[in-house]
Structure formats: structure tokens, C-alpha cells
mmCIF file with all atom_site columns, C-alpha atoms in Angstrom:
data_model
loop_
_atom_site.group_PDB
_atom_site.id
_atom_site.type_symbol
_atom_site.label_atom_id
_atom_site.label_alt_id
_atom_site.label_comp_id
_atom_site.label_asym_id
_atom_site.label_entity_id
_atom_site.label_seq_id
_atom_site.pdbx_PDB_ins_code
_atom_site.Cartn_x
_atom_site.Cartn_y
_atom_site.Cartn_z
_atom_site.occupancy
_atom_site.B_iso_or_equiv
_atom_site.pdbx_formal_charge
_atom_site.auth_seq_id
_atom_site.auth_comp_id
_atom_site.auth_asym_id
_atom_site.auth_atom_id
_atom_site.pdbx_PDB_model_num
ATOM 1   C CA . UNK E 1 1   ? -19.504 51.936 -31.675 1.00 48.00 ? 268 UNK E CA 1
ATOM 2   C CA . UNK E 1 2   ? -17.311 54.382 -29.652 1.00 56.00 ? 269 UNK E CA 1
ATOM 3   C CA . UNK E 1 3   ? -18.793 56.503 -27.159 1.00 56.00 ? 270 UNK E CA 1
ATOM 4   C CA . UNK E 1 4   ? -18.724 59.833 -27.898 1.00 58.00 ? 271 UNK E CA 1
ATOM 5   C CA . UNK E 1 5   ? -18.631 63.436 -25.917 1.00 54.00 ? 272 UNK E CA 1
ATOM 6   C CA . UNK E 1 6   ? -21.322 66.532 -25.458 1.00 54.00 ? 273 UNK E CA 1
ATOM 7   C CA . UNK E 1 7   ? -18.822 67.740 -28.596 1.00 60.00 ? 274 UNK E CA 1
ATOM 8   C CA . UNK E 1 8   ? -20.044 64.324 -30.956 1.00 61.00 ? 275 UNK E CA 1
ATOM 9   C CA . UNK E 1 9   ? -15.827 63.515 -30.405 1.00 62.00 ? 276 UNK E CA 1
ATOM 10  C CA . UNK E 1 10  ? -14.704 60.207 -29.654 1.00 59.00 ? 277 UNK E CA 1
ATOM 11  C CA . UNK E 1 11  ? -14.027 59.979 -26.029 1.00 54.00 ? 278 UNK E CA 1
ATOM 12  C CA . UNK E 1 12  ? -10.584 60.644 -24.672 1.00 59.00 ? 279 UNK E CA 1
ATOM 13  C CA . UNK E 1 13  ? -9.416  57.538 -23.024 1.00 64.00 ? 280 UNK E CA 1
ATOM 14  C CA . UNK E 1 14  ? -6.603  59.466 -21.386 1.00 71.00 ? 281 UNK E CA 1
ATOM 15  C CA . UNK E 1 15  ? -9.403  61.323 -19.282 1.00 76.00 ? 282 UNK E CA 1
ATOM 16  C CA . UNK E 1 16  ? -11.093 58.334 -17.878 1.00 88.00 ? 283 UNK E CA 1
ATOM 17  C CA . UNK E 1 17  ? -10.292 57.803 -14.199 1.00 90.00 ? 284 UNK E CA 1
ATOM 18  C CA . UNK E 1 18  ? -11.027 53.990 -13.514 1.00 92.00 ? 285 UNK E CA 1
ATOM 19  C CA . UNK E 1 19  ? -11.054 54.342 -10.159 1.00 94.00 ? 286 UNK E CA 1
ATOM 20  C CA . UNK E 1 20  ? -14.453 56.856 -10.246 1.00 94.00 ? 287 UNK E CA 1
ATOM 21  C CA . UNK E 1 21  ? -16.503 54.333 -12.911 1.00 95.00 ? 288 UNK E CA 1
ATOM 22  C CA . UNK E 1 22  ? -15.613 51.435 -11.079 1.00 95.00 ? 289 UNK E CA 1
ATOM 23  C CA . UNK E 1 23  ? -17.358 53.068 -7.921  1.00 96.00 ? 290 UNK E CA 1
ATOM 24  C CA . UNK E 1 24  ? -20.046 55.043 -10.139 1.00 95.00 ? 291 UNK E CA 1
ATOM 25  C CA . UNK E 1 25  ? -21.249 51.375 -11.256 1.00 96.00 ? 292 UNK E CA 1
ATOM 26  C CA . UNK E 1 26  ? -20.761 49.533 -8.465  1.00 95.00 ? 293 UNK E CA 1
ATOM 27  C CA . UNK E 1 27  ? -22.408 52.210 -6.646  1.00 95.00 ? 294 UNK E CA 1
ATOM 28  C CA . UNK E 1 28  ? -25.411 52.269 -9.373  1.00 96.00 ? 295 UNK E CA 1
ATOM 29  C CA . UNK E 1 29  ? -25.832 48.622 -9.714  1.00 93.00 ? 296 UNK E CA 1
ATOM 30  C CA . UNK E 1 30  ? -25.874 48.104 -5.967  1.00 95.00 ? 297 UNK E CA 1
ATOM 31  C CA . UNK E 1 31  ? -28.506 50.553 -5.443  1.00 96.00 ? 298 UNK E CA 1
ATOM 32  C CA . UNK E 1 32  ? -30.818 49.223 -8.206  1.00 92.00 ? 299 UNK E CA 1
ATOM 33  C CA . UNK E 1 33  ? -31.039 45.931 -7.341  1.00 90.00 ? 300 UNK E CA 1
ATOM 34  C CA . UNK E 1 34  ? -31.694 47.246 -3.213  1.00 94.00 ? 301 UNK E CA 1
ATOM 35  C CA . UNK E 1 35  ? -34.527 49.486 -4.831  1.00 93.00 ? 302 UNK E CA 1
ATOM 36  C CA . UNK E 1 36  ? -35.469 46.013 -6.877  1.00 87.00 ? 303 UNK E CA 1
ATOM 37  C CA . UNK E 1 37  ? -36.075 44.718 -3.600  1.00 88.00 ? 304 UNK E CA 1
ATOM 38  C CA . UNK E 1 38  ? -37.607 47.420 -1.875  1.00 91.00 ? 305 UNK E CA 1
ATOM 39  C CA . UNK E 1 39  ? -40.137 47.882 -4.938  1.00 86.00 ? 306 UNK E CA 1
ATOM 40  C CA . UNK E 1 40  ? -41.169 44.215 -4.803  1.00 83.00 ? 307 UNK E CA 1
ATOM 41  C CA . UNK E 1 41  ? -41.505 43.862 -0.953  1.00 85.00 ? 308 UNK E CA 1
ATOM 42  C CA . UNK E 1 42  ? -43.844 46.995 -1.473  1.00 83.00 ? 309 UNK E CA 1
ATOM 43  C CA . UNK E 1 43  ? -45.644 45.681 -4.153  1.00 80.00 ? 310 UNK E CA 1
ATOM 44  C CA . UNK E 1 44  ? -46.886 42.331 -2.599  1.00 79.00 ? 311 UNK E CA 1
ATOM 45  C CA . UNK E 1 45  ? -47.116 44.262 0.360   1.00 78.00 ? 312 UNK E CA 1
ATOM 46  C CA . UNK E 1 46  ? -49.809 46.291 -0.851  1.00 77.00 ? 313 UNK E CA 1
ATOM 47  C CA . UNK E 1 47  ? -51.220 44.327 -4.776  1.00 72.00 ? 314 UNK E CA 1
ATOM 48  C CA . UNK E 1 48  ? -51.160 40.538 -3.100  1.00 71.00 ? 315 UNK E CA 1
ATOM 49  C CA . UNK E 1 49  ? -53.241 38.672 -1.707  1.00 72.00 ? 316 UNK E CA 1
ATOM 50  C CA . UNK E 1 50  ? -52.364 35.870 0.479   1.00 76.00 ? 317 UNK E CA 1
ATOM 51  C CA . UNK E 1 51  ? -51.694 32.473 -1.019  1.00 76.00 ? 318 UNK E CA 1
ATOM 52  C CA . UNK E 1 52  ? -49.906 33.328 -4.591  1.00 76.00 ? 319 UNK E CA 1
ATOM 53  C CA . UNK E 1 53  ? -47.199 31.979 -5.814  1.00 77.00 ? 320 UNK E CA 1
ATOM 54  C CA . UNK E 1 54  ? -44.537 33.584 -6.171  1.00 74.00 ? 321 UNK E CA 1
ATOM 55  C CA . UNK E 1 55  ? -44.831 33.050 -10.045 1.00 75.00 ? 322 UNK E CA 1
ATOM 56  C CA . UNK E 1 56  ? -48.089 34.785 -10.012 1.00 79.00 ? 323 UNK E CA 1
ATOM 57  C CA . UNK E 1 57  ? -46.928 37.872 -7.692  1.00 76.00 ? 324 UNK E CA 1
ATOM 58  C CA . UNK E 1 58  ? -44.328 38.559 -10.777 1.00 75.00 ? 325 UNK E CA 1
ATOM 59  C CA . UNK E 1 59  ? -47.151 37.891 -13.172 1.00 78.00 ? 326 UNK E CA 1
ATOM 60  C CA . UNK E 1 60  ? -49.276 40.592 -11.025 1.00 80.00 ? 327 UNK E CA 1
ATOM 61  C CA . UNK E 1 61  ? -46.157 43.221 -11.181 1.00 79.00 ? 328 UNK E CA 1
ATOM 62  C CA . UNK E 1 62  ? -45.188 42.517 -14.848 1.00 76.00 ? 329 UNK E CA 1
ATOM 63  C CA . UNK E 1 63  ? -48.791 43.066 -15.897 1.00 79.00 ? 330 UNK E CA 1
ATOM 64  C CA . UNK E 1 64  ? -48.717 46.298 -13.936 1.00 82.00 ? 331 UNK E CA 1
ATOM 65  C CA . UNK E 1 65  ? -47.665 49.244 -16.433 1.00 87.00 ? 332 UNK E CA 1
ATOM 66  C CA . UNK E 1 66  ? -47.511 51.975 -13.839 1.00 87.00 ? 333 UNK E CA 1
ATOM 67  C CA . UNK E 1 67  ? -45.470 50.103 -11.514 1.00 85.00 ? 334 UNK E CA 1
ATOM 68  C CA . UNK E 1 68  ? -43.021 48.990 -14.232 1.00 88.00 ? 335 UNK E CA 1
ATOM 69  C CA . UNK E 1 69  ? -43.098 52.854 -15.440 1.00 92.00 ? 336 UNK E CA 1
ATOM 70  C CA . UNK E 1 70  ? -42.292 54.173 -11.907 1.00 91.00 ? 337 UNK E CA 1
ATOM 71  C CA . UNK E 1 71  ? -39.328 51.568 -11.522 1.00 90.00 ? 338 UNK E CA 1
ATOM 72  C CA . UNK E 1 72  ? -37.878 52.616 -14.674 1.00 93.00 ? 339 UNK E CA 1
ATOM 73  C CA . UNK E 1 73  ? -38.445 56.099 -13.937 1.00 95.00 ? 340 UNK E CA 1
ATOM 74  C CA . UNK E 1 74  ? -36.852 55.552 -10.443 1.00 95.00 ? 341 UNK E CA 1
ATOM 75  C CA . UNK E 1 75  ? -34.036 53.036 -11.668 1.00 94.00 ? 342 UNK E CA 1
ATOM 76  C CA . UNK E 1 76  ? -33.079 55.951 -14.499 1.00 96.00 ? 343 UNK E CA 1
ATOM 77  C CA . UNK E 1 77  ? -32.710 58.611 -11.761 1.00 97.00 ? 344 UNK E CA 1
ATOM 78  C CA . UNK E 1 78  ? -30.321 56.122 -9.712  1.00 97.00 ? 345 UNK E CA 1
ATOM 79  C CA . UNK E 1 79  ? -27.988 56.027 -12.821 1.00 97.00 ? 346 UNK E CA 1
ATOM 80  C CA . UNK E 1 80  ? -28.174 59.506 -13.169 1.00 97.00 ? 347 UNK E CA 1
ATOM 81  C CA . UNK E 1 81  ? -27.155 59.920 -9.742  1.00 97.00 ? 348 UNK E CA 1
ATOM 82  C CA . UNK E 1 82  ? -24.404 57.561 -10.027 1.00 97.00 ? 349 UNK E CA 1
ATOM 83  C CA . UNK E 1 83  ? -23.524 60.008 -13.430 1.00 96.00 ? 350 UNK E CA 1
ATOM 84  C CA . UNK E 1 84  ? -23.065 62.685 -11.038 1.00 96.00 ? 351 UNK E CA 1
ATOM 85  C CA . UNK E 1 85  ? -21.136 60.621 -8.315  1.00 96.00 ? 352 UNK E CA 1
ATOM 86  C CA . UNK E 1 86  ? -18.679 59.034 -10.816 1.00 96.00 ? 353 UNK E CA 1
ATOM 87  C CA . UNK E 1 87  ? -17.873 62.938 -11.828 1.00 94.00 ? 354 UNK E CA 1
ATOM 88  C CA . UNK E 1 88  ? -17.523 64.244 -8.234  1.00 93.00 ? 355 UNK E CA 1
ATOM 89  C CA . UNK E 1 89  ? -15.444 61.066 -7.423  1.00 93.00 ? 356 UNK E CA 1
ATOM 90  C CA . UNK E 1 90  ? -12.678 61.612 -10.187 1.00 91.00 ? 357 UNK E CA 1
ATOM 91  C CA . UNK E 1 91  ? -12.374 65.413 -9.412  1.00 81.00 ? 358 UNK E CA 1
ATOM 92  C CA . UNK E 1 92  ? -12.657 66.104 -13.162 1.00 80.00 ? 359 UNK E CA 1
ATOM 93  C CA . UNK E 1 93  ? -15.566 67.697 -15.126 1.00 76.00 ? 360 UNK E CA 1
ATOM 94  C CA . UNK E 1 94  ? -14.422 65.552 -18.296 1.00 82.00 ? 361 UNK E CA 1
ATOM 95  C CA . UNK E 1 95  ? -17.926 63.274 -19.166 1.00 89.00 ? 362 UNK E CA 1
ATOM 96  C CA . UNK E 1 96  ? -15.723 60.820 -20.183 1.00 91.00 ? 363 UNK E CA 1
ATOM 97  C CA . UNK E 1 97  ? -16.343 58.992 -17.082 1.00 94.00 ? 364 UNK E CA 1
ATOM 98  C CA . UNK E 1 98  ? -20.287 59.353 -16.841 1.00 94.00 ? 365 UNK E CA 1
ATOM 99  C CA . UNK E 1 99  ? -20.144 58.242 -20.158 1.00 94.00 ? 366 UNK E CA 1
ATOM 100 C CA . UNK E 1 100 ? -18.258 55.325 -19.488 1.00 94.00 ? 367 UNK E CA 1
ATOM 101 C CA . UNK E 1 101 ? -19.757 54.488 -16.306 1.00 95.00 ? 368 UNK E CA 1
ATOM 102 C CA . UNK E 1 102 ? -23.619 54.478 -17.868 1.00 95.00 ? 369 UNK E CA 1
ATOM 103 C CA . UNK E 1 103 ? -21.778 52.086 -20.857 1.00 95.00 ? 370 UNK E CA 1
ATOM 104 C CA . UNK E 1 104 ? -20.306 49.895 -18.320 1.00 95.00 ? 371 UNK E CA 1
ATOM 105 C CA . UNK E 1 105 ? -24.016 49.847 -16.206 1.00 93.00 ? 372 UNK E CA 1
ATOM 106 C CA . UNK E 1 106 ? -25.783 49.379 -19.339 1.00 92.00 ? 373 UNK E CA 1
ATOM 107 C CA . UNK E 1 107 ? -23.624 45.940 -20.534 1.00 92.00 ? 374 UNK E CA 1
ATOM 108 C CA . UNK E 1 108 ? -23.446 44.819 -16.834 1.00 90.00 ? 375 UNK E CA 1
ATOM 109 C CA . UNK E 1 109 ? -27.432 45.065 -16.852 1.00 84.00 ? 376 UNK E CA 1
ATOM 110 C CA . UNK E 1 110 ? -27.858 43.833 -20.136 1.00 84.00 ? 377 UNK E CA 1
ATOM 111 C CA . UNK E 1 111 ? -25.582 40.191 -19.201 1.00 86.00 ? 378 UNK E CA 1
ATOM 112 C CA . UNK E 1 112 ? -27.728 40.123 -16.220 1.00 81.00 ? 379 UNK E CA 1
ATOM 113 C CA . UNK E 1 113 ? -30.795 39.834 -18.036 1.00 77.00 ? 380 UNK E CA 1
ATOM 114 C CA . UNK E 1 114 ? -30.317 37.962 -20.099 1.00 76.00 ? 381 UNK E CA 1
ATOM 115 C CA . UNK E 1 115 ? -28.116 35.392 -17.482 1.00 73.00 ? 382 UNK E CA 1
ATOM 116 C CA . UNK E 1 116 ? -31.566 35.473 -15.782 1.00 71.00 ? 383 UNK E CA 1
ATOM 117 C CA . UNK E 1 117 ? -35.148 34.948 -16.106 1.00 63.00 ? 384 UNK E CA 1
ATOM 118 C CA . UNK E 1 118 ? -36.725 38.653 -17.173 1.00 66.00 ? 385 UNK E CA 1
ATOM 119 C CA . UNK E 1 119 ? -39.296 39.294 -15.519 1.00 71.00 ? 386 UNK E CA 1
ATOM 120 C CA . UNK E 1 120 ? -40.927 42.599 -16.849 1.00 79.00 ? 387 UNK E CA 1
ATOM 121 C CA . UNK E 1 121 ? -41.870 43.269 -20.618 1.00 84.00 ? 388 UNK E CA 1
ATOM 122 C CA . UNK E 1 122 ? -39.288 44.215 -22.618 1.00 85.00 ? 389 UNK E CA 1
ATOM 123 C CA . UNK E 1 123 ? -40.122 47.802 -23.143 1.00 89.00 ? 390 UNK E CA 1
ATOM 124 C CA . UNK E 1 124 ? -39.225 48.347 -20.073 1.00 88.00 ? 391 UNK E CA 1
ATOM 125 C CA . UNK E 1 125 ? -35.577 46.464 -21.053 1.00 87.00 ? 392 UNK E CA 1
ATOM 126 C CA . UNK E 1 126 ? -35.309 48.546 -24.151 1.00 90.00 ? 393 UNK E CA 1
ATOM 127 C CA . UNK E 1 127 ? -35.655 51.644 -22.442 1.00 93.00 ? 394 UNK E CA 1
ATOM 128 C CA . UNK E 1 128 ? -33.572 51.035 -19.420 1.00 91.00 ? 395 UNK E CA 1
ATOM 129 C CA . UNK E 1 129 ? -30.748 50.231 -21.881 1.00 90.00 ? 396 UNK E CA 1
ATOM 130 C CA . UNK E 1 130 ? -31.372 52.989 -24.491 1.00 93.00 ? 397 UNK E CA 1
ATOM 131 C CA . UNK E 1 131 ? -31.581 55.735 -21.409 1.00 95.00 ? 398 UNK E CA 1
ATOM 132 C CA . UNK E 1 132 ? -28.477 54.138 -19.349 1.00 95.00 ? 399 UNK E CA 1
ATOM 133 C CA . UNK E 1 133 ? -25.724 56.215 -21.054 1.00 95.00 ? 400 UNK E CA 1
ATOM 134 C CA . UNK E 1 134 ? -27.762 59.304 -21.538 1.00 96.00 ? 401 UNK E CA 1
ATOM 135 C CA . UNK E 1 135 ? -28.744 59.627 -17.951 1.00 97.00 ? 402 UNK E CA 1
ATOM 136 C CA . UNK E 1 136 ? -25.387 58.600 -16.504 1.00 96.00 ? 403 UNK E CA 1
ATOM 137 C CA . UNK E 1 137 ? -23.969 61.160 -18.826 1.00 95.00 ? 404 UNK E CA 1
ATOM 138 C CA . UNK E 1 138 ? -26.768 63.992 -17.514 1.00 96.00 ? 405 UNK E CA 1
ATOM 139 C CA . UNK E 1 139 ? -25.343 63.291 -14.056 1.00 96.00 ? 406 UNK E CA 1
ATOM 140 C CA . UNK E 1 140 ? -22.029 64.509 -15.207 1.00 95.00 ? 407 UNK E CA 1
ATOM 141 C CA . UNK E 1 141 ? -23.617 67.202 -16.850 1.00 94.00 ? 408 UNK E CA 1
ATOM 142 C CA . UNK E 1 142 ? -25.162 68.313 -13.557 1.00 95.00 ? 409 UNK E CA 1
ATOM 143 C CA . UNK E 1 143 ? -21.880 68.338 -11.709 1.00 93.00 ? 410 UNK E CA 1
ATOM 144 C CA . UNK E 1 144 ? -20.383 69.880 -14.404 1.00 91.00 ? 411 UNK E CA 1
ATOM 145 C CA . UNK E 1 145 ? -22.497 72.936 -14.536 1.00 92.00 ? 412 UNK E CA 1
ATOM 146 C CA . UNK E 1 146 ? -22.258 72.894 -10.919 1.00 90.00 ? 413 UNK E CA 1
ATOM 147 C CA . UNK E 1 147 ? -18.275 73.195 -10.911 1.00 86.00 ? 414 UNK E CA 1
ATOM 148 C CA . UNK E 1 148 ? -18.988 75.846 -13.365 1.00 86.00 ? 415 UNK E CA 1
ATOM 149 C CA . UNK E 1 149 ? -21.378 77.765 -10.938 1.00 89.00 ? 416 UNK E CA 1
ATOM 150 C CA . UNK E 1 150 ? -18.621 77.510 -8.249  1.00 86.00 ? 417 UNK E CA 1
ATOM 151 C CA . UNK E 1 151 ? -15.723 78.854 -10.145 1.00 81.00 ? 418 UNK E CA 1
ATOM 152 C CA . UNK E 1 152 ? -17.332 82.320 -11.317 1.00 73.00 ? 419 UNK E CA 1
#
């Protein structure tokens, strides 16, 4: 399935700038798996008590619906972030490279997955993937309108 613009047109190869989604996604999976970190480290922080394994700490968070909702919720705005970054980087308002850099984030997440053990419930899978593209390409939308704003 080709990815398509805020028009419902194919997107415009010609437009993408490499050199932006490369960064965009680097930039967005780098972040999410520090903010991985930083959630867990919080987590048993605060939800564990002393002598679990770690096998039962990811029991405890994957069991824990708000937590997983606030990580998605937190891991979505990072992309859409990164949406906005990969626009400002290639100088162009053209959401071809959002789009393309939520696309690449949303394979790159979906091979780690499932190279891995998953540990949360796969809602929160589904909706990280089916919200990826869509949020990256919000980002872009956001710098757009604010290039927009500038110029009149």
C-alpha cells in the first residue's frame, strides 16, 4: 500500500529528502527506547517491591493498563515530535517526509518486536503501529501551519 498525502495522492518520491527521515527516525527511535528506560526504572522504582524477578516486575507493568496507556500516549507524542523535526530538518513543508519517516518508525518498531520478546499486551502494539504514521504525519502538519503563520 502506498502512502498517501493530506490530498489522498500518492506521495511524491521526488519530495522526500532522505537526509531529514533518516534523522526524524533515528531521532524518534532513540528517544523511545531512552523513555523505555526511564519509564521502567520509574516503575520498579515506585510499583516493586524488593526481591522480584525481573520476570515478575514486567508481569507487574504489563498487567498495569494505565501505565501501558501513559507510555503509549507518551511514545505517540515522541513520534509526533520527530514528525515535526523531520519537516523542520528538510526545510520543506511537503508531508512527504513525516509520512515517510512515521512508515519507516512504524516497520523499524514492528521488526523489533517481533525480533524480541513483547512484553506489553498487544493493544498496546496495535495501536502504537496504527497511530505511527498518523502522528508522525501531524508533526509535519504542525510545522507546516507554522511556516504558514510565518509567511503572512
Amino acid at each position: 500500500a502506498a502512502l498517501v498525502n493530506q490530498r489522498g495522492r500518492a506521495v511524491d518520491s521526488r519530495n522526500i529528502d532522505i537526509k531529514s527521515v533518516i534523522l526524524g527516525s533515528t531521532i524518534d527511535v532513540g528517544v523511545t527506547f531512552v523513555t523505555y528506560f526511564i519509564f521502567e526504572i520509574v516503575y520498579i522504582v515506585y510499583h516493586v517491591s524488593p526481591g522480584l524477578t525481573p520476570g515478575e516486575v514486567a508481569a507487574l507493568m504489563q498487567g498495569s493498563t494505565s501505565y501501558m496507556r501513559v507510555l503509549l500516549i507518551v511514545v505517540l507524542g515522541i513520534t509526533l515530535i520527530s514528525g515535526y523535526l523531520t519537516t523542520l530538518i528538510s526545510k520543506s513543508a511537503a508531508l512527504e517526509n513525516p509520512l515517510t519517516m512515521g512508515a519507516v518508525c512504524a516497520v523499524l518498531g514492528f521488526l523489533l518486536v517481533f525480533g524480541f520478546e513483547r512484553n506489553a499486551p498487544i493493544w498496546y502494539y496495535v495501536l502504537s503501529f496504527a497511530f505511527a504514521i498518523p502522528c508522525a504525519a501531524l508533526g509535519g502538519v504542525l510545522r507546516r501551519v507554522q511556516i504558514q503563520r510565518r509567511s503572512t
